[in-house]
Amino acid sequence: TYEWQTLPEAEACLPAGLEVELPLDGRPRRARIPPRWTVRVWLSDELGFWREAAARDTPCGSLRLSAAAYAGVAPSHVRLCYVNEEMEEMEVDDRWTVEEAQLFRRVSQLRVAIGAGAEEQEGSLAPHTSPRGTGR
């Protein structure tokens, strides 16, 4: 989470990019998602990586607009998607925040779909509900 969490005493496997405190004075070890981190997604050989700073309250729509500007295409031609645990492609809703979409933990599954009519590719996309199942 974006809040400090105490780490267990046993060795823990932590996701890359976490902010970690390892005090030497006996206090417990802690970790959290950094307040600001960088979304990084490979687009293509021609475009390379798209990078954008993100915070917990960053709207996913602003990330999609940034990716469109980087790729030099209209925003309507860009979708942010990730592959869920069932191997289904899920669209990231513009209305979600980075925290609501859980993008930090999903960044390795995140992709940017670019192409004319990207907004019309509804075949395997999720309905506009929160990725946590709370509905939006």
PDB file of C-alpha atoms in Angstrom:
ATOM      1  CA  THR A   1       0.000   0.000   0.000  1.00  0.00           C
ATOM      2  CA  TYR A   2       0.968   3.655  -0.014  1.00  0.00           C
ATOM      3  CA  GLU A   3       0.993   3.530   3.804  1.00  0.00           C
ATOM      4  CA  TRP A   4       3.988   2.212   5.729  1.00  0.00           C
ATOM      5  CA  GLN A   5       3.659  -1.501   6.507  1.00  0.00           C
ATOM      6  CA  THR A   6       5.834  -3.384   8.979  1.00  0.00           C
ATOM      7  CA  LEU A   7       7.765  -6.190   7.324  1.00  0.00           C
ATOM      8  CA  PRO A   8       7.888  -9.658   8.880  1.00  0.00           C
ATOM      9  CA  GLU A   9      11.078 -10.673  10.648  1.00  0.00           C
ATOM     10  CA  ALA A  10      11.653 -13.527   8.200  1.00  0.00           C
ATOM     11  CA  GLU A  11      13.139 -12.754   4.826  1.00  0.00           C
ATOM     12  CA  ALA A  12      10.429 -11.282   2.638  1.00  0.00           C
ATOM     13  CA  CYS A  13      10.313 -11.111  -1.136  1.00  0.00           C
ATOM     14  CA  LEU A  14       9.339  -7.526  -1.930  1.00  0.00           C
ATOM     15  CA  PRO A  15       8.169  -6.050  -5.226  1.00  0.00           C
ATOM     16  CA  ALA A  16      10.754  -3.938  -7.010  1.00  0.00           C
ATOM     17  CA  GLY A  17      10.376  -0.205  -6.535  1.00  0.00           C
ATOM     18  CA  LEU A  18       9.035  -0.175  -2.985  1.00  0.00           C
ATOM     19  CA  GLU A  19      10.377   2.414  -0.580  1.00  0.00           C
ATOM     20  CA  VAL A  20      11.984   0.427   2.247  1.00  0.00           C
ATOM     21  CA  GLU A  21      13.237   1.495   5.693  1.00  0.00           C
ATOM     22  CA  LEU A  22      15.859  -0.724   7.307  1.00  0.00           C
ATOM     23  CA  PRO A  23      16.657   1.034  10.593  1.00  0.00           C
ATOM     24  CA  LEU A  24      19.751  -0.014  12.501  1.00  0.00           C
ATOM     25  CA  ASP A  25      18.379   1.046  15.894  1.00  0.00           C
ATOM     26  CA  GLY A  26      16.060  -1.938  16.410  1.00  0.00           C
ATOM     27  CA  ARG A  27      12.902  -0.378  15.030  1.00  0.00           C
ATOM     28  CA  PRO A  28      10.928  -2.653  12.705  1.00  0.00           C
ATOM     29  CA  ARG A  29      11.614  -2.751   8.985  1.00  0.00           C
ATOM     30  CA  ARG A  30       8.919  -1.041   6.906  1.00  0.00           C
ATOM     31  CA  ALA A  31       7.959  -0.687   3.263  1.00  0.00           C
ATOM     32  CA  ARG A  32       5.453   1.216   1.150  1.00  0.00           C
ATOM     33  CA  ILE A  33       4.720   2.244  -2.406  1.00  0.00           C
ATOM     34  CA  PRO A  34       6.588   5.536  -2.875  1.00  0.00           C
ATOM     35  CA  PRO A  35       4.459   8.703  -2.938  1.00  0.00           C
ATOM     36  CA  ARG A  36       5.697   9.278  -6.532  1.00  0.00           C
ATOM     37  CA  TRP A  37       6.903   6.557  -8.854  1.00  0.00           C
ATOM     38  CA  THR A  38       7.353   6.095 -12.601  1.00  0.00           C
ATOM     39  CA  VAL A  39       5.027   4.118 -14.845  1.00  0.00           C
ATOM     40  CA  ARG A  40       7.179   2.579 -17.580  1.00  0.00           C
ATOM     41  CA  VAL A  41       5.702   0.644 -20.510  1.00  0.00           C
ATOM     42  CA  TRP A  42       7.401  -0.632 -23.683  1.00  0.00           C
ATOM     43  CA  LEU A  43       5.483   0.646 -26.713  1.00  0.00           C
ATOM     44  CA  SER A  44       7.463  -0.512 -29.742  1.00  0.00           C
ATOM     45  CA  ASP A  45      10.932  -0.664 -31.291  1.00  0.00           C
ATOM     46  CA  GLU A  46      10.229   2.700 -32.904  1.00  0.00           C
ATOM     47  CA  LEU A  47       8.879   4.458 -29.794  1.00  0.00           C
ATOM     48  CA  GLY A  48      10.745   2.642 -27.022  1.00  0.00           C
ATOM     49  CA  PHE A  49       9.578   3.079 -23.443  1.00  0.00           C
ATOM     50  CA  TRP A  50       6.884   5.544 -22.439  1.00  0.00           C
ATOM     51  CA  ARG A  51       7.457   6.866 -18.917  1.00  0.00           C
ATOM     52  CA  GLU A  52       5.239   9.014 -16.732  1.00  0.00           C
ATOM     53  CA  ALA A  53       5.392  10.040 -13.080  1.00  0.00           C
ATOM     54  CA  ALA A  54       2.470   8.791 -11.009  1.00  0.00           C
ATOM     55  CA  ALA A  55       1.106   9.205  -7.504  1.00  0.00           C
ATOM     56  CA  ARG A  56      -1.732   7.415  -5.735  1.00  0.00           C
ATOM     57  CA  ASP A  57      -4.258  10.069  -6.811  1.00  0.00           C
ATOM     58  CA  THR A  58      -3.100  10.389 -10.440  1.00  0.00           C
ATOM     59  CA  PRO A  59      -6.113   9.836 -12.715  1.00  0.00           C
ATOM     60  CA  CYS A  60      -5.557   6.961 -15.137  1.00  0.00           C
ATOM     61  CA  GLY A  61      -7.074   9.164 -17.839  1.00  0.00           C
ATOM     62  CA  SER A  62      -4.125  11.525 -17.522  1.00  0.00           C
ATOM     63  CA  LEU A  63      -1.758   8.584 -18.048  1.00  0.00           C
ATOM     64  CA  ARG A  64      -3.635   7.615 -21.216  1.00  0.00           C
ATOM     65  CA  LEU A  65      -3.419  11.226 -22.475  1.00  0.00           C
ATOM     66  CA  SER A  66       0.316  11.266 -21.738  1.00  0.00           C
ATOM     67  CA  ALA A  67       0.841   7.993 -23.616  1.00  0.00           C
ATOM     68  CA  ALA A  68      -1.107   9.363 -26.589  1.00  0.00           C
ATOM     69  CA  ALA A  69       0.969  12.554 -26.636  1.00  0.00           C
ATOM     70  CA  TYR A  70       4.203  10.538 -26.398  1.00  0.00           C
ATOM     71  CA  ALA A  71       3.113   8.296 -29.287  1.00  0.00           C
ATOM     72  CA  GLY A  72       1.885  11.280 -31.305  1.00  0.00           C
ATOM     73  CA  VAL A  73      -1.637   9.929 -31.758  1.00  0.00           C
ATOM     74  CA  ALA A  74      -5.113  11.082 -30.800  1.00  0.00           C
ATOM     75  CA  PRO A  75      -6.163  10.026 -27.273  1.00  0.00           C
ATOM     76  CA  SER A  76      -9.121   8.145 -28.777  1.00  0.00           C
ATOM     77  CA  HIS A  77      -6.568   5.799 -30.380  1.00  0.00           C
ATOM     78  CA  VAL A  78      -5.014   4.756 -27.060  1.00  0.00           C
ATOM     79  CA  ARG A  79      -6.133   2.322 -24.369  1.00  0.00           C
ATOM     80  CA  LEU A  80      -4.370   1.348 -21.139  1.00  0.00           C
ATOM     81  CA  CYS A  81      -4.842  -2.360 -20.415  1.00  0.00           C
ATOM     82  CA  TYR A  82      -3.473  -5.090 -18.174  1.00  0.00           C
ATOM     83  CA  VAL A  83      -3.776  -8.862 -18.140  1.00  0.00           C
ATOM     84  CA  ASN A  84      -5.527 -10.135 -15.015  1.00  0.00           C
ATOM     85  CA  GLU A  85      -4.962 -13.407 -13.129  1.00  0.00           C
ATOM     86  CA  GLU A  86      -7.379 -15.226 -15.476  1.00  0.00           C
ATOM     87  CA  MET A  87      -5.271 -14.034 -18.460  1.00  0.00           C
ATOM     88  CA  GLU A  88      -8.050 -11.701 -19.607  1.00  0.00           C
ATOM     89  CA  GLU A  89      -7.230  -8.275 -20.994  1.00  0.00           C
ATOM     90  CA  MET A  90      -8.794  -5.609 -18.791  1.00  0.00           C
ATOM     91  CA  GLU A  91      -9.123  -1.967 -19.739  1.00  0.00           C
ATOM     92  CA  VAL A  92      -8.021   0.653 -17.227  1.00  0.00           C
ATOM     93  CA  ASP A  93     -10.885   3.108 -16.746  1.00  0.00           C
ATOM     94  CA  ASP A  94      -9.958   6.791 -17.162  1.00  0.00           C
ATOM     95  CA  ARG A  95     -11.971   7.589 -14.010  1.00  0.00           C
ATOM     96  CA  TRP A  96      -9.867   5.380 -11.748  1.00  0.00           C
ATOM     97  CA  THR A  97      -6.891   6.687  -9.852  1.00  0.00           C
ATOM     98  CA  VAL A  98      -3.550   4.886 -10.015  1.00  0.00           C
ATOM     99  CA  GLU A  99      -4.290   3.524  -6.533  1.00  0.00           C
ATOM    100  CA  GLU A 100      -7.795   2.304  -7.441  1.00  0.00           C
ATOM    101  CA  ALA A 101      -6.428   0.550 -10.534  1.00  0.00           C
ATOM    102  CA  GLN A 102      -3.611  -0.953  -8.430  1.00  0.00           C
ATOM    103  CA  LEU A 103      -1.157   0.001 -11.160  1.00  0.00           C
ATOM    104  CA  PHE A 104       1.943  -0.288  -8.987  1.00  0.00           C
ATOM    105  CA  ARG A 105       1.424  -4.027  -8.567  1.00  0.00           C
ATOM    106  CA  ARG A 106       0.189  -4.395 -12.157  1.00  0.00           C
ATOM    107  CA  VAL A 107       2.856  -2.330 -13.890  1.00  0.00           C
ATOM    108  CA  SER A 108       4.542  -5.439 -15.328  1.00  0.00           C
ATOM    109  CA  GLN A 109       1.223  -6.468 -16.924  1.00  0.00           C
ATOM    110  CA  LEU A 110       0.360  -2.951 -18.117  1.00  0.00           C
ATOM    111  CA  ARG A 111       0.300  -2.278 -21.825  1.00  0.00           C
ATOM    112  CA  VAL A 112      -0.606   0.637 -24.044  1.00  0.00           C
ATOM    113  CA  ALA A 113      -2.742  -0.331 -27.045  1.00  0.00           C
ATOM    114  CA  ILE A 114      -2.301   2.158 -29.892  1.00  0.00           C
ATOM    115  CA  GLY A 115      -4.221   2.213 -33.126  1.00  0.00           C
ATOM    116  CA  ALA A 116      -7.111   3.734 -34.981  1.00  0.00           C
ATOM    117  CA  GLY A 117     -10.315   2.598 -33.355  1.00  0.00           C
ATOM    118  CA  ALA A 118      -8.648   1.491 -30.113  1.00  0.00           C
ATOM    119  CA  GLU A 119     -11.748   2.741 -28.319  1.00  0.00           C
ATOM    120  CA  GLU A 120     -13.856   0.334 -30.405  1.00  0.00           C
ATOM    121  CA  GLN A 121     -11.918  -2.836 -29.531  1.00  0.00           C
ATOM    122  CA  GLU A 122     -14.443  -4.017 -26.950  1.00  0.00           C
ATOM    123  CA  GLY A 123     -14.117  -7.780 -27.486  1.00  0.00           C
ATOM    124  CA  SER A 124     -12.133  -8.728 -24.385  1.00  0.00           C
ATOM    125  CA  LEU A 125     -12.326  -5.532 -22.389  1.00  0.00           C
ATOM    126  CA  ALA A 126     -13.767  -5.315 -18.919  1.00  0.00           C
ATOM    127  CA  PRO A 127     -16.932  -3.386 -18.169  1.00  0.00           C
ATOM    128  CA  HIS A 128     -16.265  -0.095 -16.425  1.00  0.00           C
ATOM    129  CA  THR A 129     -16.106  -1.429 -12.884  1.00  0.00           C
ATOM    130  CA  SER A 130     -13.397  -0.971 -10.333  1.00  0.00           C
ATOM    131  CA  PRO A 131     -10.610  -3.589 -10.479  1.00  0.00           C
ATOM    132  CA  ARG A 132     -11.358  -4.253  -6.820  1.00  0.00           C
ATOM    133  CA  GLY A 133     -14.949  -5.150  -7.674  1.00  0.00           C
ATOM    134  CA  THR A 134     -16.481  -2.202  -5.847  1.00  0.00           C
ATOM    135  CA  GLY A 135     -18.102  -0.777  -8.967  1.00  0.00           C
ATOM    136  CA  ARG A 136     -17.709   2.762 -10.268  1.00  0.00           C
TER     137      ARG A 136
END
